[in-house]
Coordinates of C-alpha atoms in Angstrom, one line a residue:
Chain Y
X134 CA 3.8 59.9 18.6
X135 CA 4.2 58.2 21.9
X136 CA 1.7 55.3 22.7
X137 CA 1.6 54.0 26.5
X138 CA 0.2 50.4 27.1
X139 CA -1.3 50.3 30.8
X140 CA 1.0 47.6 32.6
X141 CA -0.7 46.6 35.5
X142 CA -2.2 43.1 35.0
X143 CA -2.7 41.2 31.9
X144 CA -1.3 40.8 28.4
X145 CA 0.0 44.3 27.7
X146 CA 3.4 42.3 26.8
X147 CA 1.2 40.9 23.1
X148 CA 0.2 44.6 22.3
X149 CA 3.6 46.3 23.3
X150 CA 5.0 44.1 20.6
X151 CA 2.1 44.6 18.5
X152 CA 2.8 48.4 18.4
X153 CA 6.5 47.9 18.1
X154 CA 6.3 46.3 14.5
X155 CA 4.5 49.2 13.6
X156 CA 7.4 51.0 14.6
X157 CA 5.5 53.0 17.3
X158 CA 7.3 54.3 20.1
X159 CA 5.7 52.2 23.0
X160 CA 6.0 52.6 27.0
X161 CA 4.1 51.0 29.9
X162 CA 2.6 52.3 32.0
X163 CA 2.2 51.8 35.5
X164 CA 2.2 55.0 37.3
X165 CA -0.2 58.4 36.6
X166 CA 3.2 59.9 35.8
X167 CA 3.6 57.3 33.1
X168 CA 1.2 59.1 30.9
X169 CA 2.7 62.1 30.7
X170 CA 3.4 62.9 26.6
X171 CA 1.7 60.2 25.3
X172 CA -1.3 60.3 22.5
X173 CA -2.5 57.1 23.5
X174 CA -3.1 54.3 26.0
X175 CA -4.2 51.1 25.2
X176 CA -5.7 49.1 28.6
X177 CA -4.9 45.1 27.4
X178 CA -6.9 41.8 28.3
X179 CA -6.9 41.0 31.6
X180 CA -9.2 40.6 34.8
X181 CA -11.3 44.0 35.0
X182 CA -11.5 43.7 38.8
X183 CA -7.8 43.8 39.3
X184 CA -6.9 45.9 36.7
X185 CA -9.5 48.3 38.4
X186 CA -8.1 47.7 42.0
X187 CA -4.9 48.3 41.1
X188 CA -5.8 51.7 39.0
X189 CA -7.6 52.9 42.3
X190 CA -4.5 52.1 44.3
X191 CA -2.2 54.2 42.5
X192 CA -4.2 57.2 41.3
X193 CA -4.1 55.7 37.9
X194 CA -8.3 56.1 37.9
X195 CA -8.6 59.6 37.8
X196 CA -5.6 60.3 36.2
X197 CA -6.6 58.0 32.6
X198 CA -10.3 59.4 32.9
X199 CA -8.6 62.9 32.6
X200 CA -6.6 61.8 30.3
X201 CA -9.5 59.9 28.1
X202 CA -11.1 63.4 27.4
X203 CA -9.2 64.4 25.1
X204 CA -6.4 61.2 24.1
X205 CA -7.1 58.4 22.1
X206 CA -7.9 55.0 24.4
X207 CA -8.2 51.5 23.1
X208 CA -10.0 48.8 25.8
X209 CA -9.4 44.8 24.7
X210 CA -11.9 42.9 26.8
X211 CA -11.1 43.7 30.1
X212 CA -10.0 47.3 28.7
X213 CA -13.6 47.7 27.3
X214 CA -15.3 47.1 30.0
X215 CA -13.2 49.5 32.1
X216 CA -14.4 52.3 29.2
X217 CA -18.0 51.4 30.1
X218 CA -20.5 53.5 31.9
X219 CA -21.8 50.3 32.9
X220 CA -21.8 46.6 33.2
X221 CA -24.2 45.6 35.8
X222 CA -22.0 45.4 38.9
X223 CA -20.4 47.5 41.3
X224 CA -16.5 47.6 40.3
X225 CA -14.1 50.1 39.3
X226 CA -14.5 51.7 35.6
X227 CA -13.6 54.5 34.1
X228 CA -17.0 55.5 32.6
X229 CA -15.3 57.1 29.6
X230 CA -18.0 55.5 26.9
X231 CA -21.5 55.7 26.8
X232 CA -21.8 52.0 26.7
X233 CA -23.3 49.2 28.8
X234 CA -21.4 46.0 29.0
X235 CA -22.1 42.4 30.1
X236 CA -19.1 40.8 31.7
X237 CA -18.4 36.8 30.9
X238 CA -21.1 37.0 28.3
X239 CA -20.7 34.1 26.2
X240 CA -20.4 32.3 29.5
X241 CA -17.2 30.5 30.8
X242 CA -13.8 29.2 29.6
X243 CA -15.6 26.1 27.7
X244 CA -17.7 28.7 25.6
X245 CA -14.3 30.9 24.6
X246 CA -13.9 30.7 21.1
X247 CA -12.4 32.1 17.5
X248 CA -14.5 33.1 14.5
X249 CA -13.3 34.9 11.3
X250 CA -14.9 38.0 10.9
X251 CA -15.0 40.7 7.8
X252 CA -13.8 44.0 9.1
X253 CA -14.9 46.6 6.6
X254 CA -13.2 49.4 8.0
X255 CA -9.5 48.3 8.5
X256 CA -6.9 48.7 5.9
X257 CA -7.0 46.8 4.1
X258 CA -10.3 45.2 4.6
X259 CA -9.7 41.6 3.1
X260 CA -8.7 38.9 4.1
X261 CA -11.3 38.3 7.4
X262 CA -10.0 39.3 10.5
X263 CA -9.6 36.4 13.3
X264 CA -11.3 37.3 16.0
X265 CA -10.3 35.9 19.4
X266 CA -12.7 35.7 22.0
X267 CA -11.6 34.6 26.2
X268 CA -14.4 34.9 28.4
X269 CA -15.2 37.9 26.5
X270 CA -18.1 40.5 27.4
X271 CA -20.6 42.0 24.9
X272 CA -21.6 45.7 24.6
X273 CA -25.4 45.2 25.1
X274 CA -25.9 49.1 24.4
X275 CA -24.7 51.9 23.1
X276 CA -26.2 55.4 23.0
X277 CA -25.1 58.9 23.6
X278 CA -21.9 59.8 21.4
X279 CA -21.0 56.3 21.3
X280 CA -21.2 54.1 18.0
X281 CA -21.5 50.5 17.5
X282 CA -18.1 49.5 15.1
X283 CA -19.1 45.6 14.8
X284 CA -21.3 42.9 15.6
X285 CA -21.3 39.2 15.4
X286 CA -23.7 37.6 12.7
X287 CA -26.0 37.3 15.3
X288 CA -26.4 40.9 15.6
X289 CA -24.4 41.3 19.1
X290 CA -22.0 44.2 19.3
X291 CA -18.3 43.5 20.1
X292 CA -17.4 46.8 19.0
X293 CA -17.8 50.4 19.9
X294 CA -16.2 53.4 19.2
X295 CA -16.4 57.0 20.9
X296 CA -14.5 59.9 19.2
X297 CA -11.0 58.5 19.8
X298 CA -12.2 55.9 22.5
X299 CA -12.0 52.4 21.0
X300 CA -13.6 48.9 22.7
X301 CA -13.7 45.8 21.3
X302 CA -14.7 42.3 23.0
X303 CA -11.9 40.1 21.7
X304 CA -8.0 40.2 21.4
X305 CA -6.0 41.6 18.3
X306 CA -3.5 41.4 20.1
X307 CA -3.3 37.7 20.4
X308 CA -2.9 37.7 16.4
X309 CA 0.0 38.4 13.8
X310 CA -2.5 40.1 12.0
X311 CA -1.8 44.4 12.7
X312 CA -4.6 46.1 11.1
X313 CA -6.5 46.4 14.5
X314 CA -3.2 48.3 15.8
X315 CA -2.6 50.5 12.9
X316 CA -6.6 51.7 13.1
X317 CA -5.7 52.9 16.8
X318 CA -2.6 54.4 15.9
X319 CA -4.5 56.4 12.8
X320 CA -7.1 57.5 15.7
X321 CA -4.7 58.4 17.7
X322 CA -3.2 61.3 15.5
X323 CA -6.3 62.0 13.8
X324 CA -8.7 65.3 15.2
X325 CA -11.6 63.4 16.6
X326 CA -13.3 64.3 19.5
X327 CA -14.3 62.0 22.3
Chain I
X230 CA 6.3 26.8 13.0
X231 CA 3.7 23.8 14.1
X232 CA 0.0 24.3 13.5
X233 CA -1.3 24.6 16.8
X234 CA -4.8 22.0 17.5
X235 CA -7.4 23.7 16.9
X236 CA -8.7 25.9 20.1
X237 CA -5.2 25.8 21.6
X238 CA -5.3 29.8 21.5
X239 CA -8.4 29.8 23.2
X240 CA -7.1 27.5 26.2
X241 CA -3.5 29.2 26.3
X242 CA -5.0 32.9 25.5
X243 CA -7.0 32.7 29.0
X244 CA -3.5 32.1 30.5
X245 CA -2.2 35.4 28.9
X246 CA -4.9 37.5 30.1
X247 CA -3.2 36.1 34.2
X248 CA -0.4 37.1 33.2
X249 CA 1.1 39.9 36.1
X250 CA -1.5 38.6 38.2
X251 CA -1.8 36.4 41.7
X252 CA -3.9 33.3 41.6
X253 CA -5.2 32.0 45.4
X254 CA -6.2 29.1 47.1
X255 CA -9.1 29.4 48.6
X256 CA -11.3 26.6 50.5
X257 CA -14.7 28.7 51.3
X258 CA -16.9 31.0 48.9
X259 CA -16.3 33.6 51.5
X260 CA -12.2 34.0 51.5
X261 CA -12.9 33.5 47.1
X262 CA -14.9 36.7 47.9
X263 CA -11.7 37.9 49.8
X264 CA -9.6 36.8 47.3
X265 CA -11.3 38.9 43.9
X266 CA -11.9 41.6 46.2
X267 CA -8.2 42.1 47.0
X268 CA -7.4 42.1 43.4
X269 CA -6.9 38.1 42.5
X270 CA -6.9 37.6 38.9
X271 CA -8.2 33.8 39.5
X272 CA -9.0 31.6 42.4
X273 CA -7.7 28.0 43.1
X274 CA -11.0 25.9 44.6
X275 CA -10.2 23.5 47.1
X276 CA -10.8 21.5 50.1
X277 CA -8.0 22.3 52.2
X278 CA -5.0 24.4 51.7
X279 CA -1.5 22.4 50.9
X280 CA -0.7 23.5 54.8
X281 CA -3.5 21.6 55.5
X282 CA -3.1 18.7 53.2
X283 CA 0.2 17.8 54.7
X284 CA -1.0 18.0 58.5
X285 CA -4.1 15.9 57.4
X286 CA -1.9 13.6 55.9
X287 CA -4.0 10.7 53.9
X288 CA -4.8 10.8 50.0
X289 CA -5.9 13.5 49.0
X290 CA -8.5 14.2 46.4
X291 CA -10.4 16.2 44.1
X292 CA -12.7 18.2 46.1
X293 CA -16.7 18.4 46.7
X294 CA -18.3 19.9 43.5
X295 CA -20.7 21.3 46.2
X296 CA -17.7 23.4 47.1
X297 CA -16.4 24.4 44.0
X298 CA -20.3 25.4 42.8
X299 CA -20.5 27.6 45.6
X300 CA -16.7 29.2 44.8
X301 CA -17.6 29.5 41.2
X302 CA -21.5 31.3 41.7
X303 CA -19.9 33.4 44.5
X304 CA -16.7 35.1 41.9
X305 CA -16.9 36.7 38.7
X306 CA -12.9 36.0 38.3
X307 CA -12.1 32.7 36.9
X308 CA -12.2 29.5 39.0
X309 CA -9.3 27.0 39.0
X310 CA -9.9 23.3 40.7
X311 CA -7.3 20.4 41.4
X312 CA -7.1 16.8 39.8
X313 CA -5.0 14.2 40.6
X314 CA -2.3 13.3 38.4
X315 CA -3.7 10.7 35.8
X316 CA -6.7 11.0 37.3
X317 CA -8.9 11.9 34.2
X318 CA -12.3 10.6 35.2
X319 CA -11.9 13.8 38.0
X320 CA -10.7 15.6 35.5
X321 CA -13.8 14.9 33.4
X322 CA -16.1 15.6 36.4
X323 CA -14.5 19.0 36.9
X324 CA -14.7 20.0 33.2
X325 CA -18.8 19.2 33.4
X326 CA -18.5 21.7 36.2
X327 CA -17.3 24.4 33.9
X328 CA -14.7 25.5 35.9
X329 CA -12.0 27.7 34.0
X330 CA -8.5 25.8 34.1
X331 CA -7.5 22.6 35.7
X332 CA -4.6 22.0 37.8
X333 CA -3.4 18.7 37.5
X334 CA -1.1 18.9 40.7
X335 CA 1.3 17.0 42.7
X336 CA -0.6 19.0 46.0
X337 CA -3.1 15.7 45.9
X338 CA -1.9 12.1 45.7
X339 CA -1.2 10.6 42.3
X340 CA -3.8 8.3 40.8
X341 CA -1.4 7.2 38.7
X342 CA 2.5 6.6 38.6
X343 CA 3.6 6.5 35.5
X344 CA 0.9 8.4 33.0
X345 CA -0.3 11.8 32.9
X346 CA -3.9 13.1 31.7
X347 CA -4.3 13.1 27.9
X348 CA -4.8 17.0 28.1
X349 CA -5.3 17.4 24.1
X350 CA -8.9 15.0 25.0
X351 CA -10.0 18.3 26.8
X352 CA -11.9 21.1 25.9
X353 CA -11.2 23.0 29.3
X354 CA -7.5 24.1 29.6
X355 CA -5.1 22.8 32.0
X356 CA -2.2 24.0 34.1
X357 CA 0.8 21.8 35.3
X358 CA 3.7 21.8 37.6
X359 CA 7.5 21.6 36.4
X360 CA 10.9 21.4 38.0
X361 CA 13.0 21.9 35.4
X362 CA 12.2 22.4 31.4
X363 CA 12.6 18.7 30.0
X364 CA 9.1 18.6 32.8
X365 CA 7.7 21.3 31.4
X366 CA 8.0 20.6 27.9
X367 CA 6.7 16.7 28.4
X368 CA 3.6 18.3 29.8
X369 CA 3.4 20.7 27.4
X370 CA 3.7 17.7 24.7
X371 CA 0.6 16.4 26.5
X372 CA -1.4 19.5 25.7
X373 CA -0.9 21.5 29.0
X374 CA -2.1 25.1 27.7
X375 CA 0.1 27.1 31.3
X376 CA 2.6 25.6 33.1
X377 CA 3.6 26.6 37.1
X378 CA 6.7 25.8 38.9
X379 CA 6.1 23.2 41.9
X380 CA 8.1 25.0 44.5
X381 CA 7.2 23.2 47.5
X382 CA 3.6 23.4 49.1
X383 CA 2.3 24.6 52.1
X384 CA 5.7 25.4 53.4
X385 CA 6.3 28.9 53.3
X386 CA 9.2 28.5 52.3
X387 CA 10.6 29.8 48.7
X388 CA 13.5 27.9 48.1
X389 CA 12.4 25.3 45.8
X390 CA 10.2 27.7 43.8
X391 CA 13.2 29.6 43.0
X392 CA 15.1 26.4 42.0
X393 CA 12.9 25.3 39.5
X394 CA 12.2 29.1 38.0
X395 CA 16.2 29.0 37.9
X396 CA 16.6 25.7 36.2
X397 CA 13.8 26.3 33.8
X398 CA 15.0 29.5 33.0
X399 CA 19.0 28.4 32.6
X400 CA 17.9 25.7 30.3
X401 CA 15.9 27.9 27.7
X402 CA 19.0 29.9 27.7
X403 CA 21.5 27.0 27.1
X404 CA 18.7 25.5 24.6
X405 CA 19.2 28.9 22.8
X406 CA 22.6 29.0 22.8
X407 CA 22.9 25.7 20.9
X408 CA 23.5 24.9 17.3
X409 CA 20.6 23.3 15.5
X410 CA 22.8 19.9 14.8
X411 CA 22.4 19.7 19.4
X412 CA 19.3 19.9 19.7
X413 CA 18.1 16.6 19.1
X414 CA 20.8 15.4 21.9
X415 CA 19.8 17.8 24.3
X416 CA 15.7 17.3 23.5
X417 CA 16.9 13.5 24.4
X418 CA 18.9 14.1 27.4
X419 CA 15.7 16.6 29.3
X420 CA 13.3 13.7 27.9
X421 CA 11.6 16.2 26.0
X422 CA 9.5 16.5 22.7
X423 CA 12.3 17.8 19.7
X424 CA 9.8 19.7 18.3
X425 CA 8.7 21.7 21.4
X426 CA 12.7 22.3 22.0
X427 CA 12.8 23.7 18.4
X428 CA 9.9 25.9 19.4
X429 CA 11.4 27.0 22.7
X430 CA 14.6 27.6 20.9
X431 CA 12.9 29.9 18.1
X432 CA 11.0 31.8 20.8
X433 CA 13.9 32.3 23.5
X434 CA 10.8 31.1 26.1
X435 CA 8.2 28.4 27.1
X436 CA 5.2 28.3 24.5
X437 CA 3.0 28.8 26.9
X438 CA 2.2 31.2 30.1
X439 CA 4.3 29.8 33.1
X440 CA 3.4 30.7 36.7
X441 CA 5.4 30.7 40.0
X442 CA 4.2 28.6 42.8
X443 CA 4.4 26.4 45.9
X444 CA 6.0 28.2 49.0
X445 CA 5.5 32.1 48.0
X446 CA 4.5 33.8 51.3
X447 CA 5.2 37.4 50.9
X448 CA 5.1 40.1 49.1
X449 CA 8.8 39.9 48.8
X450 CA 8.8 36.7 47.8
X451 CA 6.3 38.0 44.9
X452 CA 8.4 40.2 43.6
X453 CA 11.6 37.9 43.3
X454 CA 9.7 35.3 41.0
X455 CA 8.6 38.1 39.2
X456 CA 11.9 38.9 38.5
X457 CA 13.4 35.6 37.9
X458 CA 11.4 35.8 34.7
X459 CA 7.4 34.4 35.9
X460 CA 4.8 35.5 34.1
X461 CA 2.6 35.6 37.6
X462 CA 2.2 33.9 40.8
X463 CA 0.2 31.5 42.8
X464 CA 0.0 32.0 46.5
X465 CA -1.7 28.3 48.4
X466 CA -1.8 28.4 52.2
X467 CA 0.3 32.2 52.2
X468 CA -2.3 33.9 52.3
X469 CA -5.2 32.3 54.6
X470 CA -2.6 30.7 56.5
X471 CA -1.2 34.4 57.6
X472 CA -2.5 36.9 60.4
X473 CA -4.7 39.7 57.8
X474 CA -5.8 37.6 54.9
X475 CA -7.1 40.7 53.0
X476 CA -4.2 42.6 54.1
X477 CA -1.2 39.7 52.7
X478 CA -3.7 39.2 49.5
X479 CA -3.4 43.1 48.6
X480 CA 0.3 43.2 48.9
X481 CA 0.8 40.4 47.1
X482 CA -1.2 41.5 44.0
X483 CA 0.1 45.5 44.2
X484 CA 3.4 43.1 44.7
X485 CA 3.6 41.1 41.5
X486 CA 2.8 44.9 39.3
X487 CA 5.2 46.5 40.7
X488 CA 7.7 44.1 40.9
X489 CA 10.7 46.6 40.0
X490 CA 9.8 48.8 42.2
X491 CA 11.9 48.4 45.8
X492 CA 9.9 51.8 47.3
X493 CA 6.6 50.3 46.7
X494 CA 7.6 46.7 47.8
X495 CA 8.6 48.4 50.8
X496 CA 5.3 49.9 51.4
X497 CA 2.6 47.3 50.8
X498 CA 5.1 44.7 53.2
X499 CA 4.7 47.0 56.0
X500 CA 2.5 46.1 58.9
X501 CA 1.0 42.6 57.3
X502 CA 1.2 40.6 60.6
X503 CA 2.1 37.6 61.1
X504 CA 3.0 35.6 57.6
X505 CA 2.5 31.6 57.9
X506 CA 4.8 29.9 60.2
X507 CA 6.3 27.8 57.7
X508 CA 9.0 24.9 58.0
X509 CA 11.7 24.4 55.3
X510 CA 11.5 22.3 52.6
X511 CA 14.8 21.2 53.8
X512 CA 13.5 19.9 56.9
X513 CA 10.6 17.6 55.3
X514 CA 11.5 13.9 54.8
X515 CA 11.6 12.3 51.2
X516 CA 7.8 11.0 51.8
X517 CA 6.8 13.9 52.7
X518 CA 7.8 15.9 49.5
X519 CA 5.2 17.0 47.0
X520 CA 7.4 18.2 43.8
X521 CA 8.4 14.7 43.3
X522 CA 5.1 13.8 42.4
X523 CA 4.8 13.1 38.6
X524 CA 7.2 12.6 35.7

């Protein structure tokens, strides 16, 4: 199973190596071309806008929405809120899940933070998981075939999940800690529907 | 390895998310508008572009938090602003601000000449300049969460950016290459913290995010950094400076991706207009030189 992380802007280098200690077999992508035989594409942390810019520029838009219909896509923080249907503002997004999204929710880099977190459904589920938050957005709904996946104590969702679409707020990628990866890969060979 | 201060992933993990990305100067809300629209992953807030700074001549300062309000409510990107070097009450003033990262940068005058800001006092990250790795790693030591090469301002001209990336680069590798029982002489003779050279040496790279900048006009130019081994770019007065602002800024940034790619660096440097004039870093008298600033 071939996983593709999109290589355009941000810190696709953290999940490449992420995926590799999994022993995945990883490729970037940076080109619609790029996707051809993979199962998966994860879209990293990064700036939405450019990321998006960049997609449109090179065809790489269309071809992941295509793509997202029936493959397995995971969106860290930047990535998620290019899987939106919407976050309040006119910019490029794929509008793959049926989730709203608030960009820079928790305000700016002074309100970026880390919490530990229990994670019931990764494998295994103990210890917490560190979550790592960087001007991170919120998904302030979800409806349609979309389903919230976790929330902060508060009650605010940081994670959603569509079939085989995945978003999540914060960075698993910044950690040692692989469970977040392994979930994705497991979606991505499993039957789900998106 | 070292337990990181608590919140350094935070201020170093903002950094990452740059990464492949082009950061710009930009002195109006207007060109910052440019700037995110072209595909910017941050924007620099200032007064006046290096270009500028050195035809002005004077000291040059921090600039008006009017300005940087306006830059900041006008982007949904991150906003950078400038300090001087030591100067930490400015650096205090832009952290009430909220802006995203500060750059405490040779570009303005030095407030003081022989001590950096205490960057570990700070909640809001900071990014620094380096000429060569023992730099680096002494600001690093001092809690800088990114690091950029200086290059050399406002002149359009590459040459010193490419120096630095080359000496910073060459001395990881050397670093690497050495047996434990060296490393304290080397670590002495960079003037560098040991600990941070043990790091560096474990990780074959700097601990932190490290940027290319000061003299990067093209797209070209871009893409060489790129592959010397940056993680992204700055562009100052390259891109307001030249004939098609919007034009330069979306060349840059499809640039910096695609950095491997000599078909589609050919394509997005076609047609740009005129780039900044330039002089060469060569050409500017000792007083007149910015990466000198700090040590």
């Amino acid at each position: 199973m071939k996983i593709g992380v999109l290589a355009l802007q941000g810190d696709f280098r953290e999940h490449r190596i992420s995926l590799e200690k999994l022993e995945a077999d990883v490729s970037e992508v940076r080109l619609p071309e790029h996707l051809e035989g993979l199962s998966g594409l994860i879209i990293p942390g990064g700036e939405s806008t450019a990321i998006g810019k960049l997609m449109v520029a090179y065809g790489l838009l269309d071809a992941i929405r295509e793509f997202g219909k029936t493959k397995a896509i995971w969106g860290t923080c930047a990535g998620a809120i290019l899987l939106a249907k919407n976050v309040g503002k006119k910019q490029p997004l794929l509008e793959l899940m049926d989730i709203t999204i608030q960009r820079n929710a928790f305000g700016r880099q002074i309100d970026s933070f880390e919490i530990d977190l229990p994670v019931p459904f990764l494998k295994p589920s103990h210890p917490d998981y560190h979550l790592t938050f960087i001007r991170g957005p919120i998904i302030t709904e979800v409806h349609g075939k979309a389903k919230p996946l976790l929330s902060l104590p508060d009650g605010r969702i940081i994670a959603a999940q569509q079939g085989k679409l995945l978003a999540t707020s914060f960075h698993p990628e910044l950690t040692d800690d692989l469970r977040f990866h392994r979930y994705f890969l497991e979606l991505a060979s499993s039957e789900s529907v998106n | 390895m070292e337990q990181e201060e608590t919140g350094f992933a935070v201020k170093k993990g903002l950094a990452e998310m740059l990464k492949g990305g082009v950061i710009m100067d930009v002195v109006t809300a207007d060109q910052a508008k440019i700037a995110e629209d072209a595909g910017a992953v941050a924007v620099m807030a200032l007064e006046r572009v290096p270009a500028d700074i050195r035809a002005a001549g004077g000291i040059a300062r921090m600039s008006d938090p009017e300005l940087i309000i306006q830059i900041m409510d006008a982007v949904s990107i991150p906003v950078m602003a400038k300090c001087r070097i030591g100067h930490f009450v400015e650096a205090q003033i832009l952290e009430s601000l909220g802006v995203d990262y500060i750059d405490e940068s040779e570009v303005l005058t030095p407030a003081d000449e022989s001590y950096h800001i205490n960057k570990h006092n700070f909640k809001v990250p900071f990014v620094c300049g380096c000429r060569n790795l023992g730099e680096a790693l002494r600001r690093i030591g001092e809690g800088a969460a990114m690091m950029r090469t200086k290059g050399e301002p406002g002149t359009g001209d590459v040459v010193e950016a490419v120096r630095h990336a080359r000496s910073v680069y060459g001395d990881i590798r050397h670093l690497q290459s050495l047996p434990e029982e060296e490393v304290m002489t080397f670590a002495k003779n960079i003037q560098a913290p040991y600990e941070i050279c043990m790091q560096v040496r474990e990780l074959g790279k700097l601990p932190v995010v490290n940027f290319a900048a000061g003299g990067i006009a093209t797209p070209a130019d871009a893409a060489l950094m790129m592959q010397l081994g940056v993680d992204g770019i700055f562009v100052g007065s390259g891109i307001f400076k030249s004939g098609d602002p919007a034009k330069r800024a979306q060349a840059i940034v499809k640039a910096t991706t695609h950095f491997r790619e000599p078909a589609i660096l050919a394509e997005v440097s076609r047609n740009l207009g005129e780039a900044m004039v330039g002089r060469s870093a060569s050409s500017l008298p000792e007083e007149e030189r910015m990466a000198g600033r700090g040590w």
